[in-house]
mmCIF file of C-alpha atoms and ligand atoms in Angstrom:
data_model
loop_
_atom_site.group_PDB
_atom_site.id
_atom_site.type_symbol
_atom_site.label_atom_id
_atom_site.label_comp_id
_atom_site.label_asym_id
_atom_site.label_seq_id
_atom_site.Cartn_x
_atom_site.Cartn_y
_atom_site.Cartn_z
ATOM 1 C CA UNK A 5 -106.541 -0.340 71.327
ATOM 2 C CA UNK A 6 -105.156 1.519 73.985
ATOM 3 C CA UNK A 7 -103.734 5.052 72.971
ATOM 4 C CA UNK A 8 -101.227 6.424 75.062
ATOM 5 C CA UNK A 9 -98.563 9.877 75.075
ATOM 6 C CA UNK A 10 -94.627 9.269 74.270
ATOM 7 C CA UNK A 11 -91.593 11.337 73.230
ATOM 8 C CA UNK A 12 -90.154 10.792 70.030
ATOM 9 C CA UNK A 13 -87.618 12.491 67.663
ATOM 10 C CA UNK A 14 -88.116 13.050 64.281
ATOM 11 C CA UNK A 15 -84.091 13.493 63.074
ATOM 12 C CA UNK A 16 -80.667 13.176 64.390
ATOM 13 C CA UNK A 17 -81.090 16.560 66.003
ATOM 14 C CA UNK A 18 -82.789 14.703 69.049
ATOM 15 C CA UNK A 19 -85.415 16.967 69.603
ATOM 16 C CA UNK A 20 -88.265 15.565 71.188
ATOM 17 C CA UNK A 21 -91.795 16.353 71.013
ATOM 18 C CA UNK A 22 -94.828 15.129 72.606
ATOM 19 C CA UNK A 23 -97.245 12.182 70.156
ATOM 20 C CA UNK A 24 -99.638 9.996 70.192
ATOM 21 C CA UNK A 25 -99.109 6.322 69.303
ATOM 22 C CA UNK A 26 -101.436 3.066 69.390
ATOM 23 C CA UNK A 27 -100.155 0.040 71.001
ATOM 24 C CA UNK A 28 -101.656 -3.249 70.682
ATOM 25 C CA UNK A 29 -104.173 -4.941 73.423
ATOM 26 C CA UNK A 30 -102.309 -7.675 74.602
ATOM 27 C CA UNK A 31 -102.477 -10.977 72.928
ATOM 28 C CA UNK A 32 -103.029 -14.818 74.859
ATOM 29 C CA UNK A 33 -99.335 -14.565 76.001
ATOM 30 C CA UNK A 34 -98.653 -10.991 76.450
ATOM 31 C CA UNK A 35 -99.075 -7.985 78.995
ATOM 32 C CA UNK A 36 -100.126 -4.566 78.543
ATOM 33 C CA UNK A 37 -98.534 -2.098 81.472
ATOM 34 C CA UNK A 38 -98.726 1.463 82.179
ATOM 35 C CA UNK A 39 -95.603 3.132 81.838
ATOM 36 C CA UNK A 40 -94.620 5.089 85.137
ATOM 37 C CA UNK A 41 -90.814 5.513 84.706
ATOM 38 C CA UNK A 42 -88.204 5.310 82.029
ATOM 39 C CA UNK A 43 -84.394 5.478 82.281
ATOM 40 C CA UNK A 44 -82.144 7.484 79.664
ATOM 41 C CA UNK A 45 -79.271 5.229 78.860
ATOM 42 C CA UNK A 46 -75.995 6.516 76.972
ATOM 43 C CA UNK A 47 -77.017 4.032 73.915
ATOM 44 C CA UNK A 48 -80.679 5.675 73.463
ATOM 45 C CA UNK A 49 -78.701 8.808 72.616
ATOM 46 C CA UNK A 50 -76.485 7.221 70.097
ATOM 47 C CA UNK A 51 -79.122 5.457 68.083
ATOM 48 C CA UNK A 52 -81.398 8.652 68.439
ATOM 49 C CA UNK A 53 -78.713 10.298 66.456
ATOM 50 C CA UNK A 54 -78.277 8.067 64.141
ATOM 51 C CA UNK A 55 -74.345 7.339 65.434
ATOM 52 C CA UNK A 56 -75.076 3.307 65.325
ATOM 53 C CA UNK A 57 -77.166 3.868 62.167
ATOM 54 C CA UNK A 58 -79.920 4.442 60.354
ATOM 55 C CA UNK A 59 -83.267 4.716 61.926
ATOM 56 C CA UNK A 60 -86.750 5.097 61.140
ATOM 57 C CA UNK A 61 -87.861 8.238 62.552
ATOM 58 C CA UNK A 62 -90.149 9.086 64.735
ATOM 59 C CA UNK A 63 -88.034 7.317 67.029
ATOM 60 C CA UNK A 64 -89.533 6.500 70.698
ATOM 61 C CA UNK A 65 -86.560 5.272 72.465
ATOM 62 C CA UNK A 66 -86.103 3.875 76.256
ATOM 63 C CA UNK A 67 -85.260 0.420 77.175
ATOM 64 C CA UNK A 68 -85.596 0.682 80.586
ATOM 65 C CA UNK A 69 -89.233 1.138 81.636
ATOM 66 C CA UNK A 70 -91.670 0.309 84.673
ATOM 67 C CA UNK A 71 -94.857 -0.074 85.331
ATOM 68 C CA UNK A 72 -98.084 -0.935 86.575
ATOM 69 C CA UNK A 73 -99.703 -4.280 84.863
ATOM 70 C CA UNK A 74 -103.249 -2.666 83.323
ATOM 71 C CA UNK A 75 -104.194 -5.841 81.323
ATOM 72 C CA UNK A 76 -103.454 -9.700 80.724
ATOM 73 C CA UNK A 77 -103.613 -11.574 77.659
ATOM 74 C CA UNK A 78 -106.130 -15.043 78.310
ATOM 75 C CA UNK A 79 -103.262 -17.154 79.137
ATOM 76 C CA UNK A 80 -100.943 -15.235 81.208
ATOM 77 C CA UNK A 81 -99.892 -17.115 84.272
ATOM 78 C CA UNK A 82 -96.854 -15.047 85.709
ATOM 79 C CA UNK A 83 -98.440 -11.725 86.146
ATOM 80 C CA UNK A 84 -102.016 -10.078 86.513
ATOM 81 C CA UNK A 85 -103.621 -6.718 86.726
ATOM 82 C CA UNK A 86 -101.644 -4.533 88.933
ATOM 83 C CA UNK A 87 -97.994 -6.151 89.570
ATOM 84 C CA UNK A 88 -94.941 -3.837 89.316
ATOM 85 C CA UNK A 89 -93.613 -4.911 85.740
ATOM 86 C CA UNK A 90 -90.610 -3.663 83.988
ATOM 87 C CA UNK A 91 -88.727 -4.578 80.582
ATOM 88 C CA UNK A 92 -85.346 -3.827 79.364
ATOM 89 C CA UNK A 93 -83.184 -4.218 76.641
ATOM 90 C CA UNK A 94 -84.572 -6.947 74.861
ATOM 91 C CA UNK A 95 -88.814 -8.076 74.378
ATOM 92 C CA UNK A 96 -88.478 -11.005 72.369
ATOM 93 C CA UNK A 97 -86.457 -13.774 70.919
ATOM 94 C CA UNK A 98 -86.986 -17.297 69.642
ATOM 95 C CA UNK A 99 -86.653 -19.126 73.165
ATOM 96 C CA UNK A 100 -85.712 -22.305 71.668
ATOM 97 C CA UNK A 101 -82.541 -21.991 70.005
ATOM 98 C CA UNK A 102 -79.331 -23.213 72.404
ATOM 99 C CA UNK A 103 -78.835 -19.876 73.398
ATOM 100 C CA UNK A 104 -82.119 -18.840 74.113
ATOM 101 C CA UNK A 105 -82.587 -22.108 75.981
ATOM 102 C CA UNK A 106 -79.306 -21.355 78.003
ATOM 103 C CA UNK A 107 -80.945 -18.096 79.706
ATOM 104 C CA UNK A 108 -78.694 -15.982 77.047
ATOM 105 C CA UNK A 109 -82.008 -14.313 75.049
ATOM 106 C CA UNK A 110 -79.793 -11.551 74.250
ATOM 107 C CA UNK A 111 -77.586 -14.170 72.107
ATOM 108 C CA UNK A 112 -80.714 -15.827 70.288
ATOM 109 C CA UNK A 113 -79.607 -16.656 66.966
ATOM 110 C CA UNK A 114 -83.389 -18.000 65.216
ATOM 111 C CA UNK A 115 -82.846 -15.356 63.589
ATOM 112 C CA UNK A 116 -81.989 -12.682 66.820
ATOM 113 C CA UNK A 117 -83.261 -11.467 69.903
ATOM 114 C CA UNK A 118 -85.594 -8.353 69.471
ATOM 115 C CA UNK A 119 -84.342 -4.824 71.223
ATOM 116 C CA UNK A 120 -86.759 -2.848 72.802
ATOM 117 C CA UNK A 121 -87.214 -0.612 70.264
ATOM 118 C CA UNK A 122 -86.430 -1.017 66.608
ATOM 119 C CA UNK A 123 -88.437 -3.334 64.374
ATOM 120 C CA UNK A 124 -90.598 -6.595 65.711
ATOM 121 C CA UNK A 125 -90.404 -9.971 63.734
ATOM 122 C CA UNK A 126 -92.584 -8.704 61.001
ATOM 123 C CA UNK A 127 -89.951 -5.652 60.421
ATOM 124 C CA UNK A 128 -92.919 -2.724 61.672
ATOM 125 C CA UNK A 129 -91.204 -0.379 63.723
ATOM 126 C CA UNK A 130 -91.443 -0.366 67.222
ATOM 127 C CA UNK A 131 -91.723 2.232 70.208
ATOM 128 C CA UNK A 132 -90.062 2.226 73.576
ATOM 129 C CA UNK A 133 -89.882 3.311 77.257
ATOM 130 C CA UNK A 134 -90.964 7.013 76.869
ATOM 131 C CA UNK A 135 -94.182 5.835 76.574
ATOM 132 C CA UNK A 136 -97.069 5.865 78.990
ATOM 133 C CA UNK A 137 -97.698 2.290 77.651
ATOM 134 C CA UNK A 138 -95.673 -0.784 76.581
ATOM 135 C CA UNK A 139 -97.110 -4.772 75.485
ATOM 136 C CA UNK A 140 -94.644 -7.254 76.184
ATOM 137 C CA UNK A 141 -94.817 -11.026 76.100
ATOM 138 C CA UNK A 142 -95.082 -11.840 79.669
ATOM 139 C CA UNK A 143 -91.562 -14.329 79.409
ATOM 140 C CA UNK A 144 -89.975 -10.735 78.683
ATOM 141 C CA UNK A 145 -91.438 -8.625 81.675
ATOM 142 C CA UNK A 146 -89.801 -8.929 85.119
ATOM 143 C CA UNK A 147 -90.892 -8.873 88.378
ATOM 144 C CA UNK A 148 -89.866 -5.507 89.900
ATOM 145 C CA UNK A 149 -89.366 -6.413 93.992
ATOM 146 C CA UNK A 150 -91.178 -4.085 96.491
ATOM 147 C CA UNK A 151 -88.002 -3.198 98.346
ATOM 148 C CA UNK A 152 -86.975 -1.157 95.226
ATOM 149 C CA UNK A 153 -88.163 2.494 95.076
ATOM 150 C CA UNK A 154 -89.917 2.260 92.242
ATOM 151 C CA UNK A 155 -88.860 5.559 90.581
ATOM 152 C CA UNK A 156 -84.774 3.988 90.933
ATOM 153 C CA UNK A 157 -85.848 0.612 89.184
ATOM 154 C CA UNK A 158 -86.114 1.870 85.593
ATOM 155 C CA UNK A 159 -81.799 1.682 85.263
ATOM 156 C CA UNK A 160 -81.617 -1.371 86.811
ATOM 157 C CA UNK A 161 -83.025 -2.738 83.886
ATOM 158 C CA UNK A 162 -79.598 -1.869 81.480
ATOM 159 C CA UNK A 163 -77.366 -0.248 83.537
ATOM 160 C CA UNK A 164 -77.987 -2.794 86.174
ATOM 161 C CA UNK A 165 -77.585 -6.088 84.425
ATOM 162 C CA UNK A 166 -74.770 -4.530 82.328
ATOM 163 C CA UNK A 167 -72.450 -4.408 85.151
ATOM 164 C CA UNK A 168 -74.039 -7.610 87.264
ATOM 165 C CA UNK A 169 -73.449 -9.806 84.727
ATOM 166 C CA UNK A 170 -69.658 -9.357 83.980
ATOM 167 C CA UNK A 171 -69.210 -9.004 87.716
ATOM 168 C CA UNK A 172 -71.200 -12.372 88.391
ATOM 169 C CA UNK A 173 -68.944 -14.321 85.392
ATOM 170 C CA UNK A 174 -65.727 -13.002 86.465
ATOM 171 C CA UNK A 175 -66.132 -14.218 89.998
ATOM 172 C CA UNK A 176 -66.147 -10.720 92.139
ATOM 173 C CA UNK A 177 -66.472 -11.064 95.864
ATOM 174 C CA UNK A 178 -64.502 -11.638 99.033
ATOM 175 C CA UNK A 179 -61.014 -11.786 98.293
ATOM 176 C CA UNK A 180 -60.954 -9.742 94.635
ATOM 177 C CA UNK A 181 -60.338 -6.489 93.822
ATOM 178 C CA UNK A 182 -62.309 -5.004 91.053
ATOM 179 C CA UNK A 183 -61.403 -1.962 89.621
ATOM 180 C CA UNK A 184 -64.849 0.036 87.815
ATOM 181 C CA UNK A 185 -63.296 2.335 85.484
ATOM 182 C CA UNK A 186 -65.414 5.286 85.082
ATOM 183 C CA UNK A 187 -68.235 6.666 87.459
ATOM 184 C CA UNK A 188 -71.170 7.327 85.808
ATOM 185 C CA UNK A 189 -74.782 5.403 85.163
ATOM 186 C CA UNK A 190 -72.636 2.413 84.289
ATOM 187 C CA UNK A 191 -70.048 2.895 86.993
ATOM 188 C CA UNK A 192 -72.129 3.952 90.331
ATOM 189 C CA UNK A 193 -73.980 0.360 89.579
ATOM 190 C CA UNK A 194 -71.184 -1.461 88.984
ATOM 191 C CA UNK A 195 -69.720 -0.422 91.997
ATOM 192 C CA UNK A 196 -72.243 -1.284 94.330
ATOM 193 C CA UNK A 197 -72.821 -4.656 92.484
ATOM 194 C CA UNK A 198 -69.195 -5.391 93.103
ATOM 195 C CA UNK A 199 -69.398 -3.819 96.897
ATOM 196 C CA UNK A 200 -72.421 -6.307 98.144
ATOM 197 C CA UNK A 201 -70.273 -9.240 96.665
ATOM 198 C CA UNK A 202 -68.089 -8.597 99.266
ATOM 199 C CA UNK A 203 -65.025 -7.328 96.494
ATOM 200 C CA UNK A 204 -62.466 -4.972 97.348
ATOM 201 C CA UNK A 205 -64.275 -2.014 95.194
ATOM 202 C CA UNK A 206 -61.654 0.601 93.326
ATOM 203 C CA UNK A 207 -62.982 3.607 91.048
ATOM 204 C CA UNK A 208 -60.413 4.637 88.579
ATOM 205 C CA UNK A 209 -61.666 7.919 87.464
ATOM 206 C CA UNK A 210 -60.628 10.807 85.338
ATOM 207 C CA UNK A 211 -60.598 13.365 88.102
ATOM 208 C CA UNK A 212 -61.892 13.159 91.946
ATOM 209 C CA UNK A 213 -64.897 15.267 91.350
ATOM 210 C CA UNK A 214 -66.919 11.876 92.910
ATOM 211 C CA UNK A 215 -64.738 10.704 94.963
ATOM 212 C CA UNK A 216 -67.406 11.454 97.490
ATOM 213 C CA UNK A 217 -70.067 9.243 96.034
ATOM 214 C CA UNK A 218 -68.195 6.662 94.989
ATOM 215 C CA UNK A 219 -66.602 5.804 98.351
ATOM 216 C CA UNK A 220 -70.533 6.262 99.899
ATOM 217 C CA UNK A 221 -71.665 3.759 96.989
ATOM 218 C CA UNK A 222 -69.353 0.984 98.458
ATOM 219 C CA UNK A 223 -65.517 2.016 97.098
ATOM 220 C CA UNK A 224 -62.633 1.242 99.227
ATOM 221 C CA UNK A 225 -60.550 3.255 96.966
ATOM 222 C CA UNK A 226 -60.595 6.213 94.621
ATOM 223 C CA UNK A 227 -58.134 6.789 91.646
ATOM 224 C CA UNK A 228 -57.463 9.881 89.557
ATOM 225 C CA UNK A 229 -56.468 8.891 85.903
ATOM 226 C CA UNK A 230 -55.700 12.467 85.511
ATOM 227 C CA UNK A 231 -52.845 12.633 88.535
ATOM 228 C CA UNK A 232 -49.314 11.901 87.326
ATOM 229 C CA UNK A 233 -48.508 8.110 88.389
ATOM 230 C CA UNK A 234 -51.846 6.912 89.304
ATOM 231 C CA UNK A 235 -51.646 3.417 87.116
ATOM 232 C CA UNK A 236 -48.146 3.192 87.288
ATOM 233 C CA UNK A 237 -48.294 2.956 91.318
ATOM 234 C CA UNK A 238 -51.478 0.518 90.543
ATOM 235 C CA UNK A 239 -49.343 -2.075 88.699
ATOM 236 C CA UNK A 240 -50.181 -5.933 89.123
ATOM 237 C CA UNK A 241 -53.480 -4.766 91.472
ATOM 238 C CA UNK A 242 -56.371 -6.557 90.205
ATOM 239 C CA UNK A 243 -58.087 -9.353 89.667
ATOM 240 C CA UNK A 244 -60.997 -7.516 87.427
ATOM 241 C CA UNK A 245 -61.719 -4.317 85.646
ATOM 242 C CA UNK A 246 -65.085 -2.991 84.672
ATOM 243 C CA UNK A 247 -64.473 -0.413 81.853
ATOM 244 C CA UNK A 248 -67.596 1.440 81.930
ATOM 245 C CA UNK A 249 -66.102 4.435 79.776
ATOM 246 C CA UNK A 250 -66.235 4.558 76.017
ATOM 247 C CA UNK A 251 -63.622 7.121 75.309
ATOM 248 C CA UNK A 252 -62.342 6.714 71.949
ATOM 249 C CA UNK A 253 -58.290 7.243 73.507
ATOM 250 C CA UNK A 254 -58.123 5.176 76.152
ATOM 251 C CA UNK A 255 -54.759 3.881 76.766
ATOM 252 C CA UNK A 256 -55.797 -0.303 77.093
ATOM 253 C CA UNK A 257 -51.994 -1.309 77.662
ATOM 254 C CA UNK A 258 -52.083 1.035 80.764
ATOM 255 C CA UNK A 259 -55.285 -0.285 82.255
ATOM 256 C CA UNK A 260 -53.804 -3.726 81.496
ATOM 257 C CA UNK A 261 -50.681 -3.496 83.366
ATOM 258 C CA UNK A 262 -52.824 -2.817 86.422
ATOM 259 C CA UNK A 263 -54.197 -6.286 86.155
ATOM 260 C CA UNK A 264 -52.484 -9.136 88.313
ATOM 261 C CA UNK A 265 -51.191 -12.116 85.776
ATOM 262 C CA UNK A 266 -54.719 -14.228 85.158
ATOM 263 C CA UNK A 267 -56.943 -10.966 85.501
ATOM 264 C CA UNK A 268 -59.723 -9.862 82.689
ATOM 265 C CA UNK A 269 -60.886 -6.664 81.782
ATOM 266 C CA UNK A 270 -64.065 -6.620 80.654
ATOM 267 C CA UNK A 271 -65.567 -3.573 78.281
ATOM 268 C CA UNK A 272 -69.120 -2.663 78.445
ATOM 269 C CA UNK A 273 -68.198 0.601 77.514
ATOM 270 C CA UNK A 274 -68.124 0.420 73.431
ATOM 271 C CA UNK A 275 -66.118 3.279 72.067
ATOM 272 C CA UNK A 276 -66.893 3.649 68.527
ATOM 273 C CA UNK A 277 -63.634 3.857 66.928
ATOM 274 C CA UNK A 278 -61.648 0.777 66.765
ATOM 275 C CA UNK A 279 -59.280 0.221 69.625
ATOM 276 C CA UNK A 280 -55.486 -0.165 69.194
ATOM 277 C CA UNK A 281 -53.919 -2.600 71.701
ATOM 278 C CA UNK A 282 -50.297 -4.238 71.981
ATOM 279 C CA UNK A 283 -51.185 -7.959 72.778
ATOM 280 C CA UNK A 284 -48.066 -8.477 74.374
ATOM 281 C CA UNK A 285 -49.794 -6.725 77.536
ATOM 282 C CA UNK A 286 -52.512 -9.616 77.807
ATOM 283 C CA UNK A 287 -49.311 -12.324 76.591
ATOM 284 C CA UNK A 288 -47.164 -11.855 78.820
ATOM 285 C CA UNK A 289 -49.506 -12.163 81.912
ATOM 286 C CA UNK A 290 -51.897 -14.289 80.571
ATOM 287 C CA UNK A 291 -54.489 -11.537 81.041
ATOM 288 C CA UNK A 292 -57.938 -11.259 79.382
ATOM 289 C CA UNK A 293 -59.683 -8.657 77.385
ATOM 290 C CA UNK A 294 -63.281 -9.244 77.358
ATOM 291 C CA UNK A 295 -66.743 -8.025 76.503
ATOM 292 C CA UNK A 296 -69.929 -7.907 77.944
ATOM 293 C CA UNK A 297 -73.289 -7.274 76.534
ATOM 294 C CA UNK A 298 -76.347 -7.195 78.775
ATOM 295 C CA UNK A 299 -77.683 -10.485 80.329
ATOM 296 C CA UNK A 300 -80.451 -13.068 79.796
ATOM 297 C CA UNK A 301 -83.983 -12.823 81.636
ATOM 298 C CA UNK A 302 -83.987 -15.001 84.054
ATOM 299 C CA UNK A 303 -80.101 -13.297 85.073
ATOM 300 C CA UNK A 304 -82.038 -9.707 85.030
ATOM 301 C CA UNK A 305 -84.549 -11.277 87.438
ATOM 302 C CA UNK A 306 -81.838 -12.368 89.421
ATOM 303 C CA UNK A 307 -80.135 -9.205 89.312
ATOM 304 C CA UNK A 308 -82.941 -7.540 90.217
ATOM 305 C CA UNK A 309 -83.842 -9.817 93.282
ATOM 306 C CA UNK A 310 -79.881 -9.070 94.293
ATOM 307 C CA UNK A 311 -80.144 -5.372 94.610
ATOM 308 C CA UNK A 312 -83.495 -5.937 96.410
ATOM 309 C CA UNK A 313 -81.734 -7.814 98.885
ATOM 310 C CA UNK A 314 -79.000 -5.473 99.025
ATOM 311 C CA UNK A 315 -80.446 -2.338 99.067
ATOM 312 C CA UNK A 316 -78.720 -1.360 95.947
ATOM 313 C CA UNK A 317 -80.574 1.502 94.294
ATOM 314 C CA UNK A 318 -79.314 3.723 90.972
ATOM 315 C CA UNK A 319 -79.152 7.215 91.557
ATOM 316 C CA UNK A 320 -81.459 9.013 89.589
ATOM 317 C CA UNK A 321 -82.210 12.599 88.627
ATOM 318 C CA UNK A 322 -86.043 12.746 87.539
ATOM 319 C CA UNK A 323 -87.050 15.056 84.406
ATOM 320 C CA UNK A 324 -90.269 15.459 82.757
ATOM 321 C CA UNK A 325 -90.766 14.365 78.963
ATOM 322 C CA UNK A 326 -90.508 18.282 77.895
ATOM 323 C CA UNK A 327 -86.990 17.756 79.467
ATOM 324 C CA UNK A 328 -85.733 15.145 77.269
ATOM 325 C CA UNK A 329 -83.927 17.189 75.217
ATOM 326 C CA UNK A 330 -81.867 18.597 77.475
ATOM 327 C CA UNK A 331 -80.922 15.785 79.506
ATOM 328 C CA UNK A 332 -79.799 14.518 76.110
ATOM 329 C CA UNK A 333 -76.851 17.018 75.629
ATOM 330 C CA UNK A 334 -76.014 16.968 79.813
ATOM 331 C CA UNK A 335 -75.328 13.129 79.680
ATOM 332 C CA UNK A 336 -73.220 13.526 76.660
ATOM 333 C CA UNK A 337 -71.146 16.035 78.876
ATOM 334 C CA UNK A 338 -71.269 14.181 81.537
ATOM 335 C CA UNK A 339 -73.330 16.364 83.846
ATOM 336 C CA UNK A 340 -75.849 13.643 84.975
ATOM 337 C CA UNK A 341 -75.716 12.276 88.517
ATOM 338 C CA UNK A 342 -76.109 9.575 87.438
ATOM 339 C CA UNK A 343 -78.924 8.507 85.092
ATOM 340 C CA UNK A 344 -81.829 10.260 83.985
ATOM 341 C CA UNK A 345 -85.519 8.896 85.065
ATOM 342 C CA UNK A 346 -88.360 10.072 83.185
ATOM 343 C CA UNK A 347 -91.884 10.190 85.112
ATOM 344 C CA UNK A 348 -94.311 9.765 82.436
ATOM 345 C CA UNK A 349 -97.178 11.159 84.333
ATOM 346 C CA UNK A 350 -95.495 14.797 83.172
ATOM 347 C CA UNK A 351 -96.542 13.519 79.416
ATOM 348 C CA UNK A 352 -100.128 14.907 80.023
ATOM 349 C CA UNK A 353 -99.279 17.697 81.112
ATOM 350 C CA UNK A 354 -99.606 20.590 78.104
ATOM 351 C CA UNK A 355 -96.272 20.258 76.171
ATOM 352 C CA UNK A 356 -93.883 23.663 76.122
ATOM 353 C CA UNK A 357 -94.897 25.870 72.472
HETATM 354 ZN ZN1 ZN B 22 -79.056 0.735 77.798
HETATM 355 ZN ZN1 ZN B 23 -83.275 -18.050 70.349
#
């Protein structure tokens, strides 16, 4: 049984220490890969503390990991011994239910698709990307394409099909104008998604403090929420909005009447407290207010072969595990440009006293 280093948290404090934890050899159908990199995303932080929750503690989070393919179960077909591998949110579901047959995993119903770390069909908890080693049914591992720098692929994995997959549904590209609220992990993705589908790109920010990046990312335009008049002069704009900000206060009706008559915002943002929205802002212009949640497999892979083609790579910041903990409170305050990678190779190195 292969024993590996990973970062886990023992409370809602988030503090994270170095362990050791078993994983499984790989069965017929499954893969066992060495961990190289793991993204932080926003959501790892909420469930660490316990914000979406109880959770059973120690807590290994990460759902966005890559890797190097160290062993194959007997009948793997799709993969052998040293591919670039990576999973994301989800590694398993019942693939056979109409929703799992329909390339939507994440919608599996038989009972429910499995998230990447939390408990496995038999209810035994399970560990995640800040790990030096993952096993993963091989229909739940994706090819990682060459052209990607491998230490930018780990985000791609959530951050990247988070935003592709609204983007795809809603129909950006020539002739649209999107509109990505918010520019952080969620929002630099989004808008170069939305840029190499040839839409008219808009960041609607708080303040301009990335104006900068986001026009270098693929933005046409760059709005300051914060500056007197900035939605009212936006009125009737767009055709779709990513919100990629989970503010509890966000003004909806506002955002709305920057939507032309037939437009949809889309949230992938999830503010925990309830939203409060006049519906006569989506009546009267026949507007939509929509959600998002991930994507299937085969639409990762997909994703994943687009910003191949593209050149689309996250922006990453790279810590080692004994930063974890820090990294934790700077995304919360929104100091990360823009998502945290962890290299895993750091986890043998002698952890801090
Ligand atoms: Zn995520
Ligand atoms: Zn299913």
């Amino acid at each position: 049984m292969p024993q590996v280093y990973a970062y886990a948290c023992d409370d809602e404090r988030s503090l994270f220490h170095r362990i050791t934890i078993d994983l499984r050899e790989p069965a017929p159908k499954e893969i066992y890969f060495e961990v190289m990199y793991a993204g932080i995303c926003h959501s790892d932080i909420h469930t660490a503390r316990g914000e979406w929750g109880p959770v059973a503690y120690p807590l290994v989070p990460g759902h966005e990991l890559v890797g190097i393919v160290a062993a194959v179960g007997s009948e793997v077909t799709k993969f052998k011994v040293g591919d670039k591998v990576g999973v994301g949110c989800m590694f398993a579901s019942c693939k056979e239910c109409e929703y799992c047959t329909a390339g939507e995993e994440q919608f599996c119903n038989n009972p429910h698709a499995y998230f990447t770390y939390g408990v496995d069909a038999e209810g035994k908890s399970t560990t995640g990307g800040y790990s030096q080693g993952f096993t993963v049914r091989e229909d739940f591992a994706l090819r990682i394409p060459e052209e990607i720098p491998f230490h930018t692929a780990a985000p791609l994995l959530c951050a990247g099909i988070t935003t592709y997959s609204p983007l795809k549904f809603w129909g950006a590209g020539p002739d649209t104008k999107v509109a990505v609220l918010g520019m952080g992990g969620l929002g630099h993705m989004a808008v170069q998604i939305a840029s190499a589908m040839g839409a008219q790109v808009h960041v609607i920010s708080h303040t301009r403090s990335k104006e900068k990046d986001g026009k270098r990312l693929g933005a046409s335009y760059y709005h300051a929420s914060g500056e007197a008049g900035t939605l009212e002069a936006l009125r009737s704009t767009f055709d779709l909005i990513i919100c990629t900000v989970s503010a509890n206060d966000l003004d909806y009706g506002a955002y709305l009447d920057t939507l032309k008559p037939h437009g949809a915002f889309v949230d992938v943002g999830l503010p925990e407290a309830p939203a409060r929205i006049n519906l006569s802002k989506i009546i009267l212009g026949n507007k939509i207010l929509a959600g998002s949640n991930i994507g299937g497999i085969e639409e990762t892979q997909e994703m994943l072969d687009f910003c191949a083609e593209h050149s689309i790579h996250p922006v990453v910041e790279m810590i080692g595990g004994e930063d974890i903990t820090e990294a934790y409170n700077k995304v919360t305050a929104s100091q990360v440009r823009y998502h945290y990678v962890i290299d895993t190779s750091t986890f043998n190195d002698k952890p801090a006293a």
